[in-house]
Coordinates of C-alpha atoms and ligand atoms in Angstrom, one line a residue:
X6 CA -62.0 1.7 55.3
X7 CA -64.0 2.5 52.2
X8 CA -67.1 0.4 51.7
X9 CA -66.9 -2.4 49.1
X10 CA -67.6 -0.9 45.8
X11 CA -70.2 -2.8 43.8
X12 CA -68.9 -2.8 40.3
X13 CA -71.8 -1.7 38.1
X14 CA -70.6 -1.3 34.6
X15 CA -73.8 0.4 33.7
X16 CA -72.8 1.2 30.2
X17 CA -74.2 -1.6 28.2
X18 CA -71.5 -4.3 28.7
X19 CA -71.2 -7.0 31.3
X20 CA -68.4 -6.8 33.8
X21 CA -65.5 -8.9 32.5
X22 CA -63.8 -9.4 35.8
X23 CA -63.4 -8.3 39.4
X24 CA -60.4 -6.2 40.3
X25 CA -59.1 -4.2 43.3
X26 CA -56.7 -2.0 41.3
X27 CA -58.5 0.9 39.6
X28 CA -62.0 2.3 40.0
X29 CA -63.7 4.6 37.5
X30 CA -67.0 6.4 37.9
X31 CA -67.7 7.5 34.3
X32 CA -70.7 9.6 35.2
X33 CA -68.9 11.5 38.0
X34 CA -65.5 11.6 36.3
X35 CA -63.8 9.8 39.2
X36 CA -60.6 7.8 38.8
X37 CA -59.0 6.0 41.8
X38 CA -55.8 3.9 41.9
X39 CA -56.2 1.5 44.8
X40 CA -58.7 4.0 46.3
X41 CA -56.5 7.1 46.0
X42 CA -57.9 9.9 43.7
X43 CA -55.8 10.5 40.6
X44 CA -55.7 14.2 41.4
X45 CA -53.9 13.6 44.6
X46 CA -51.5 11.1 43.2
X47 CA -50.7 13.4 40.2
X48 CA -49.9 16.2 42.6
X49 CA -48.2 14.5 45.6
X50 CA -46.8 11.1 44.4
X51 CA -44.4 10.1 41.6
X52 CA -44.4 7.3 39.1
X53 CA -42.2 4.7 40.9
X54 CA -44.4 5.1 44.1
X55 CA -47.5 4.7 41.9
X56 CA -46.0 1.5 40.4
X57 CA -45.6 0.1 44.0
X58 CA -49.2 1.2 44.8
X59 CA -50.7 -0.5 41.7
X60 CA -48.6 -3.7 42.2
X61 CA -49.1 -4.2 45.9
X62 CA -52.2 -2.2 46.8
X63 CA -50.8 0.2 49.5
X64 CA -48.6 3.3 49.5
X65 CA -45.0 2.1 50.5
X66 CA -43.0 3.1 53.5
X67 CA -39.7 4.7 52.8
X68 CA -37.9 1.4 53.2
X69 CA -40.4 -0.5 51.0
X70 CA -40.0 2.1 48.3
X71 CA -36.2 2.1 48.4
X72 CA -36.3 -1.8 48.1
X73 CA -38.8 -1.6 45.2
X74 CA -36.8 1.1 43.4
X75 CA -33.6 -1.1 43.6
X76 CA -35.7 -4.1 42.5
X77 CA -36.7 -2.3 39.3
X78 CA -33.5 -0.4 38.5
X79 CA -31.4 -3.6 38.7
X80 CA -33.3 -4.8 35.6
X81 CA -33.1 -1.6 33.4
X82 CA -30.5 -3.0 31.0
X83 CA -31.5 -5.4 28.2
X84 CA -29.4 -8.4 27.0
X85 CA -26.8 -7.1 24.6
X86 CA -28.2 -9.4 21.9
X87 CA -31.5 -7.5 22.0
X88 CA -29.6 -4.6 20.4
X89 CA -29.2 -6.8 17.2
X90 CA -33.0 -7.1 16.8
X91 CA -33.1 -3.4 15.8
X92 CA -30.9 -4.1 12.7
X93 CA -33.8 -6.1 11.2
X94 CA -36.1 -3.0 11.2
X95 CA -36.2 -0.2 8.6
X96 CA -35.0 3.1 10.1
X97 CA -38.5 4.5 9.4
X98 CA -40.3 1.7 11.1
X99 CA -43.1 3.0 13.4
X100 CA -41.7 2.7 17.0
X101 CA -44.8 0.9 18.1
X102 CA -44.0 -1.9 15.5
X103 CA -40.6 -2.2 17.1
X104 CA -42.1 -2.2 20.6
X105 CA -44.4 -5.1 19.7
X106 CA -41.5 -7.1 18.3
X107 CA -38.8 -6.4 20.8
X108 CA -40.9 -6.5 24.0
X109 CA -42.3 -9.8 22.7
X110 CA -38.8 -11.1 22.1
X111 CA -38.0 -10.6 25.8
X112 CA -39.9 -13.9 26.2
X113 CA -37.0 -15.6 24.3
X114 CA -34.6 -14.4 27.0
X115 CA -36.7 -14.9 30.1
X116 CA -39.4 -17.4 29.3
X117 CA -37.7 -20.8 29.6
X118 CA -37.1 -20.9 33.3
X119 CA -40.1 -18.7 34.3
X120 CA -42.7 -20.3 36.6
X121 CA -45.5 -17.8 36.7
X122 CA -47.0 -19.8 39.6
X123 CA -44.0 -18.8 41.8
X124 CA -44.6 -15.5 43.5
X125 CA -41.0 -14.4 43.5
X126 CA -40.5 -15.2 39.7
X127 CA -43.8 -13.4 38.9
X128 CA -42.4 -10.3 40.8
X129 CA -39.0 -10.5 38.9
X130 CA -40.9 -10.7 35.6
X131 CA -42.9 -7.6 36.6
X132 CA -39.7 -5.8 37.6
X133 CA -38.1 -6.7 34.3
X134 CA -41.0 -5.4 32.2
X135 CA -41.4 -2.1 34.2
X136 CA -37.6 -1.6 34.0
X137 CA -36.9 -2.7 30.4
X138 CA -39.8 -1.3 28.4
X139 CA -38.5 2.3 28.7
X140 CA -35.0 1.1 27.7
X141 CA -36.5 -0.5 24.6
X142 CA -38.7 2.5 23.9
X143 CA -35.6 4.8 24.0
X144 CA -33.7 2.4 21.8
X145 CA -36.5 2.5 19.2
X146 CA -36.3 6.3 19.2
X147 CA -32.4 6.3 18.9
X148 CA -32.6 3.8 16.1
X149 CA -35.0 6.0 14.1
X150 CA -32.6 8.9 14.7
X151 CA -29.5 6.9 13.7
X152 CA -28.0 7.8 17.0
X153 CA -26.2 5.3 19.4
X154 CA -28.3 3.7 22.1
X155 CA -27.9 5.2 25.5
X156 CA -27.5 2.9 28.4
X157 CA -29.9 3.4 31.4
X158 CA -28.6 5.2 34.5
X159 CA -29.8 3.8 37.8
X160 CA -28.8 6.9 39.7
X161 CA -31.6 8.8 38.0
X162 CA -35.4 8.7 38.7
X163 CA -37.5 6.6 36.4
X164 CA -38.7 9.6 34.4
X165 CA -35.2 11.2 34.3
X166 CA -33.6 8.0 33.2
X167 CA -36.1 7.6 30.4
X168 CA -35.5 11.2 29.2
X169 CA -31.8 10.7 29.5
X170 CA -32.0 7.6 27.3
X171 CA -34.1 9.5 24.8
X172 CA -32.1 12.7 24.6
X173 CA -28.4 12.1 25.7
X174 CA -25.7 11.6 23.1
X175 CA -22.1 10.4 23.8
X176 CA -20.6 13.5 22.2
X177 CA -21.8 15.8 25.0
X178 CA -23.1 15.8 28.5
X179 CA -26.9 16.0 29.0
X180 CA -28.6 17.0 32.2
X181 CA -32.3 16.3 32.5
X182 CA -34.3 19.5 33.2
X183 CA -36.4 19.2 36.4
X184 CA -39.3 20.7 34.4
X185 CA -39.2 17.9 31.8
X186 CA -38.6 15.3 34.5
X187 CA -41.7 16.5 36.4
X188 CA -43.8 16.7 33.3
X189 CA -42.8 13.2 32.1
X190 CA -43.4 11.8 35.6
X191 CA -46.9 13.3 35.6
X192 CA -47.7 11.9 32.2
X193 CA -46.5 8.4 33.3
X194 CA -48.7 8.6 36.5
X195 CA -51.8 9.7 34.5
X196 CA -51.4 6.8 32.0
X197 CA -50.4 4.1 34.5
X198 CA -53.7 2.2 34.7
X199 CA -57.3 2.5 33.7
X200 CA -59.3 -0.5 34.7
X201 CA -60.4 -3.0 32.0
X202 CA -59.6 -0.9 28.8
X203 CA -59.0 -2.7 25.5
X204 CA -55.3 -3.2 25.9
X205 CA -55.6 -4.4 29.6
X206 CA -58.3 -6.8 28.6
X207 CA -56.0 -8.1 25.9
X208 CA -53.3 -8.7 28.5
X209 CA -55.7 -10.4 30.8
X210 CA -57.1 -12.6 28.1
X211 CA -53.7 -13.6 26.8
X212 CA -52.5 -14.2 30.4
X213 CA -55.5 -16.3 31.3
X214 CA -54.1 -19.0 28.9
X215 CA -50.9 -19.2 31.0
X216 CA -48.9 -17.4 28.3
X217 CA -45.7 -15.8 29.7
X218 CA -46.0 -12.1 30.8
X219 CA -43.6 -10.8 28.1
X220 CA -45.8 -12.1 25.3
X221 CA -48.9 -10.8 27.1
X222 CA -47.5 -7.3 27.4
X223 CA -46.5 -7.4 23.7
X224 CA -50.2 -8.2 23.0
X225 CA -51.2 -5.2 25.1
X226 CA -48.9 -3.0 23.2
X227 CA -50.4 -4.1 19.9
X228 CA -53.9 -3.3 21.2
X229 CA -52.9 0.0 22.5
X230 CA -51.5 1.1 19.1
X231 CA -55.0 1.6 17.6
X232 CA -56.1 5.2 17.0
X233 CA -59.3 4.5 18.9
X234 CA -57.2 3.7 22.0
X235 CA -53.6 4.7 22.8
X236 CA -52.9 5.9 19.3
X237 CA -55.3 8.8 19.8
X238 CA -52.6 11.1 21.3
X239 CA -50.7 10.9 18.0
X240 CA -54.0 11.3 16.0
X241 CA -54.9 14.5 18.0
X242 CA -51.8 16.3 16.9
X243 CA -52.3 15.1 13.3
X244 CA -55.9 16.3 13.5
X245 CA -54.9 19.8 14.9
X246 CA -52.2 20.1 12.2
X247 CA -54.7 19.3 9.4
X248 CA -57.2 21.8 10.7
X249 CA -54.5 24.4 10.7
X250 CA -56.1 27.5 12.2
X251 CA -58.9 28.2 14.7
X252 CA -60.9 29.7 11.9
X253 CA -61.2 26.2 10.3
X254 CA -62.6 24.6 13.5
X255 CA -66.3 25.1 12.8
X256 CA -66.0 23.5 9.3
X257 CA -64.2 20.5 10.9
X258 CA -66.8 20.2 13.6
X259 CA -69.5 20.1 10.9
X260 CA -67.5 17.3 9.1
X261 CA -67.4 15.4 12.4
X262 CA -71.2 15.7 12.8
X263 CA -71.7 14.4 9.3
X264 CA -72.1 10.6 9.9
X265 CA -71.0 9.9 6.3
X266 CA -67.7 11.5 6.9
X267 CA -66.6 8.9 9.5
X268 CA -64.4 11.7 10.9
X269 CA -64.0 11.6 14.7
X270 CA -62.9 14.4 17.0
X271 CA -59.7 12.6 18.2
X272 CA -59.1 13.0 22.0
X273 CA -62.8 13.3 22.6
X274 CA -65.3 10.7 23.9
X275 CA -64.8 7.6 26.0
X276 CA -66.5 4.3 26.4
X277 CA -66.8 4.9 30.2
X278 CA -66.5 8.6 31.0
X279 CA -69.7 10.4 30.2
X280 CA -68.3 13.4 32.0
X281 CA -64.8 15.0 31.9
X282 CA -62.0 12.5 32.0
X283 CA -60.3 13.6 35.2
X284 CA -56.9 12.9 33.6
X285 CA -57.7 15.4 30.8
X286 CA -58.3 18.2 33.3
X287 CA -54.9 17.5 35.0
X288 CA -53.2 17.2 31.6
X289 CA -54.6 20.6 30.5
X290 CA -53.3 22.2 33.7
X291 CA -49.9 20.5 33.2
X292 CA -49.9 21.7 29.6
X293 CA -50.1 25.3 30.8
X294 CA -47.5 24.7 33.6
X295 CA -44.9 23.0 31.2
X296 CA -45.3 25.5 28.4
X297 CA -44.9 28.4 30.9
X298 CA -41.9 26.8 32.6
X299 CA -40.3 26.2 29.2
X300 CA -41.0 29.8 28.3
X301 CA -43.2 28.9 25.4
X302 CA -45.5 31.9 25.2
X303 CA -47.9 31.0 22.4
X304 CA -48.3 27.5 21.3
X305 CA -50.9 27.5 18.4
X306 CA -51.8 23.9 19.0
X307 CA -52.8 24.7 22.6
X308 CA -54.8 27.6 21.4
X309 CA -56.5 25.4 18.8
X310 CA -57.2 22.6 21.4
X311 CA -58.7 25.0 23.9
X312 CA -60.9 26.7 21.2
X313 CA -62.0 23.3 19.9
X314 CA -62.9 22.2 23.5
X315 CA -64.8 25.4 24.0
X316 CA -66.8 25.0 20.7
X317 CA -67.4 21.2 21.2
X318 CA -68.7 21.7 24.8
X319 CA -71.3 24.1 23.6
X320 CA -72.4 22.1 20.5
X321 CA -75.4 19.9 21.0
X322 CA -73.9 17.0 19.0
X323 CA -71.2 16.6 21.6
X324 CA -73.3 17.6 24.6
X325 CA -76.1 15.2 23.8
X326 CA -73.7 12.4 23.3
X327 CA -71.7 13.3 26.5
X328 CA -68.5 13.6 24.6
X329 CA -65.8 15.3 26.6
X330 CA -62.0 15.6 26.2
X331 CA -60.2 12.4 27.3
X332 CA -56.6 11.8 28.5
X333 CA -55.3 12.0 24.9
X334 CA -56.6 15.5 24.0
X335 CA -53.8 17.5 25.7
X336 CA -51.0 15.0 26.3
X337 CA -49.6 15.3 22.8
X338 CA -49.2 19.1 23.2
X339 CA -47.1 18.6 26.3
X340 CA -45.0 15.9 24.6
X341 CA -44.4 18.1 21.6
X342 CA -43.3 20.9 23.9
X343 CA -40.8 18.4 25.4
X344 CA -39.3 17.9 22.0
X345 CA -40.8 14.4 21.5
X346 CA -42.0 13.5 18.0
X347 CA -45.6 12.3 17.5
X348 CA -44.4 8.9 16.4
X349 CA -43.3 8.3 20.1
X350 CA -46.5 9.5 21.8
X351 CA -48.2 6.1 21.9
X352 CA -44.8 4.5 22.9
X353 CA -44.8 6.7 25.9
X354 CA -48.3 5.7 26.7
X355 CA -47.1 2.0 26.5
X356 CA -44.2 2.8 28.8
X357 CA -46.6 4.2 31.4
X358 CA -49.3 1.5 31.0
X359 CA -46.8 -1.4 31.4
X360 CA -47.2 -1.2 35.2
X361 CA -50.9 -1.3 34.9
X362 CA -50.9 -4.2 32.5
X363 CA -48.4 -6.1 34.8
X364 CA -50.4 -5.3 37.9
X365 CA -53.6 -6.5 36.3
X366 CA -51.8 -9.7 35.0
X367 CA -50.4 -10.4 38.4
X368 CA -53.8 -9.9 40.1
X369 CA -55.4 -12.3 37.6
X370 CA -52.7 -15.0 38.0
X371 CA -52.9 -14.7 41.8
X372 CA -56.8 -15.1 41.7
X373 CA -57.5 -18.8 42.7
X374 CA -60.8 -18.6 40.8
X375 CA -59.1 -17.5 37.6
X376 CA -60.0 -19.6 34.5
X377 CA -59.1 -19.3 30.8
X378 CA -60.9 -16.4 29.2
X379 CA -63.5 -17.6 26.7
X380 CA -65.9 -14.8 25.5
X381 CA -69.0 -16.2 23.9
X382 CA -70.9 -14.8 20.9
X383 CA -74.4 -14.2 19.5
X384 CA -74.4 -16.4 16.3
X385 CA -76.1 -14.5 13.4
X386 CA -74.9 -16.8 10.6
X387 CA -76.6 -19.4 8.4
X388 CA -78.7 -22.2 10.0
X389 CA -77.3 -25.8 9.7
X390 CA -77.4 -26.9 6.0
X391 CA -76.0 -29.8 3.8
X392 CA -73.0 -29.6 1.5
X393 CA -73.7 -29.2 -2.2
X394 CA -71.2 -30.3 -4.9
X395 CA -69.8 -27.4 -7.0
X396 CA -71.9 -28.3 -10.1
X397 CA -75.0 -28.0 -8.1
X398 CA -74.3 -24.5 -6.8
Ligands
SDX410 C1 -58.2 5.8 25.5 O1 -61.0 2.4 27.7 C2 -60.2 3.2 28.3 O2 -60.1 3.4 29.5 C3 -59.2 3.8 27.3 C4 -58.2 4.8 27.8 C5 -57.2 4.2 28.8 O3 -56.7 5.0 29.6 O4 -56.9 3.0 28.6 O5 -59.0 5.9 28.5 C6 -57.4 5.5 26.7 O6 -58.3 5.0 24.6 C7 -59.0 7.1 25.5 C8 -59.9 7.2 24.1 C9 -58.9 7.7 23.0 N1 -59.6 7.6 21.7 C10 -60.0 8.8 21.1 O7 -59.8 9.9 21.5 C11 -60.5 8.5 19.7 C12 -61.8 9.4 19.5 N2 -62.8 8.8 20.4 C13 -63.8 7.9 19.7 O8 -63.2 7.0 18.8 C14 -64.7 7.2 20.8 O9 -65.1 8.2 21.6 C15 -64.2 6.0 21.6 C16 -63.6 5.0 20.8 C17 -63.2 6.5 22.6 C18 -65.4 5.5 22.3 O10 -66.2 5.0 21.3 P1 -67.7 4.6 21.6 O11 -67.8 3.8 22.9 O12 -68.3 4.0 20.4 O13 -68.3 6.0 21.9 P2 -69.8 6.3 22.3 O14 -70.6 5.0 22.4 O15 -69.8 7.1 23.5 O16 -70.4 7.1 21.1 C19 -71.7 7.7 21.2 C20 -71.9 8.5 20.0 C21 -71.8 7.8 18.7 O17 -72.6 8.5 17.7 P3 -74.1 8.0 17.5 O18 -74.0 6.5 16.9 O19 -74.8 8.0 18.8 O20 -74.6 8.9 16.4 O21 -70.9 9.5 19.9 C22 -70.1 9.4 18.7 C23 -70.3 8.0 18.3 O22 -70.1 7.9 16.8 N3 -68.7 9.6 19.0 C24 -68.0 10.6 18.5 C25 -66.7 10.5 19.1 N4 -66.8 9.6 20.1 C26 -68.0 9.0 20.0 N5 -68.2 11.4 17.4 C27 -67.2 12.2 17.1 N6 -66.0 12.3 17.7 C28 -65.7 11.4 18.7 N7 -64.5 11.4 19.2

C-alpha cells in the first residue's frame, strides 16, 4: 500500500483539486496512472484495460475486463441522424472543429433523460463517450476525404476498430496490421490522462456546474486544440517541415532564443515536467520500433527531431530553463509513418484523452465535497470612480 502522496504542486500555482487518478513528479519525470508507472502500462497493458484502471482505480480481473469491454463496444455506433451534422461542414473544415461540434451535439441525443447523480447513468454516459468519440473522429476523417463513413466493428480491439474506421473502404477488404494496432494502442495509452492539464481542468470546471458530460467533453476538446496544449503534435511536424534540413537547426534554435521572435520549440517544455516527460522517452522508442517494423529505413523527420533534441539538450537556453522533449515531440512522426495526416494528430490525442476527461469528471461528480468551480482574481483595474457625461470626457 503506497503511502498517501501529499500533493505539492511546487511550481508556482495552487493545487486546484484533490484526485486519486494520476500522479506526476515533474522534477523526477514520474507519471503514475492509479499508482502504476506509465512505463509498465505502456509495455504490459493495453488501452481498454487502462480505461478500466483510470475509471475504477484498480486493474480488472479477466471477467471484469470482458464486461467492461462489452459495456463500451455496445455504444460504438452513433445515432444515424448524427451523420447529417457533417453535411453542414465544409470538406476542408479542421477535424477538431468538427469534433467540438459533433461531440457537443451528443448532448442533444443523450442529455434529456440523463441524471448525472445516478451512478449507473453516469457510467453509461462514460461508456458512450469512450465508445463514440473514435467513431466521430473517424467520420471527420472520412468526411474530409469524401469517402463513405465506416461503421465500427465490435469484434476488433479498440485501437484496431479505430484504425479500421479510419482506413477501410467498402470497395475492398482492409485488415488492420498488428504493427499499426500496437502503435495506435501505445499512443492511446500514453495520452490517456495527465492530471489537471488545461483541458482536464476545463472539463472539471464545466462539470462542476452540473453541465452534462457530453458538453463538458466538448469543452475539453476545444481547450486541447490549442498549439500550446494538444495542438503541439501537429505544430511539431509543421515546425520540422519548415526547418527543412538538419543544417538549418542551429539558425532555428537561435530564433527560438530571440525573445522578440516569439518562436517556440514545439514539443519541448512543460508546465510540470522539469525533467524528461516519461511519455516522450517511450514515444521515441516506439518511433524507432514502428518505423523499423514498417520497413521505413530513413525518416528525415526523425533524424531532424533527434538532432534537434541533441542540440537543445546541450544548449544553455534550454538546459537553464529545464526544457525537455514532451509527449508531443515524437508522437507526430509515428502517426505520419502510420499514414495519418497532421490535421488528425490532435483528434487522436482527444480520442485518447476522453477516458481521462471522463474519469476525472466522474471522480469530481462523485466527490461529496464538490462545489461549483469559481476561480478568483487579483484585480488590477481602475479604483471606484463616478460616471461622467460624454461632453465632460
Ligand atoms: C501538453 O499540462 C499538461 O499536462 C499538458 C500535456 C497533457 O498530457 O495534457 O502534457 C500535453 O500540452 C504538452 C505541452 C505541448 N506544448 C508544446 O510542446 C508547445 C511548446 N511548449 C511551450 O509552449 C511551453 O513549454 C508550455 C506551454 C508547454 C509551457 O509553458 P510555460 O509553463 O510558460 O513554460 P515555462 O514556464 O517552463 O517557461 C520557462 C521559460 C520561459 O522563458 P523565460 O520567460 O524564462 O525567458 O522557457 C521558455 C519560456 O518562454 N519556454 C520555451 C519553451 N517552453 C518554455 N522557449 C522555447 N521553446 C519552448 N517550447
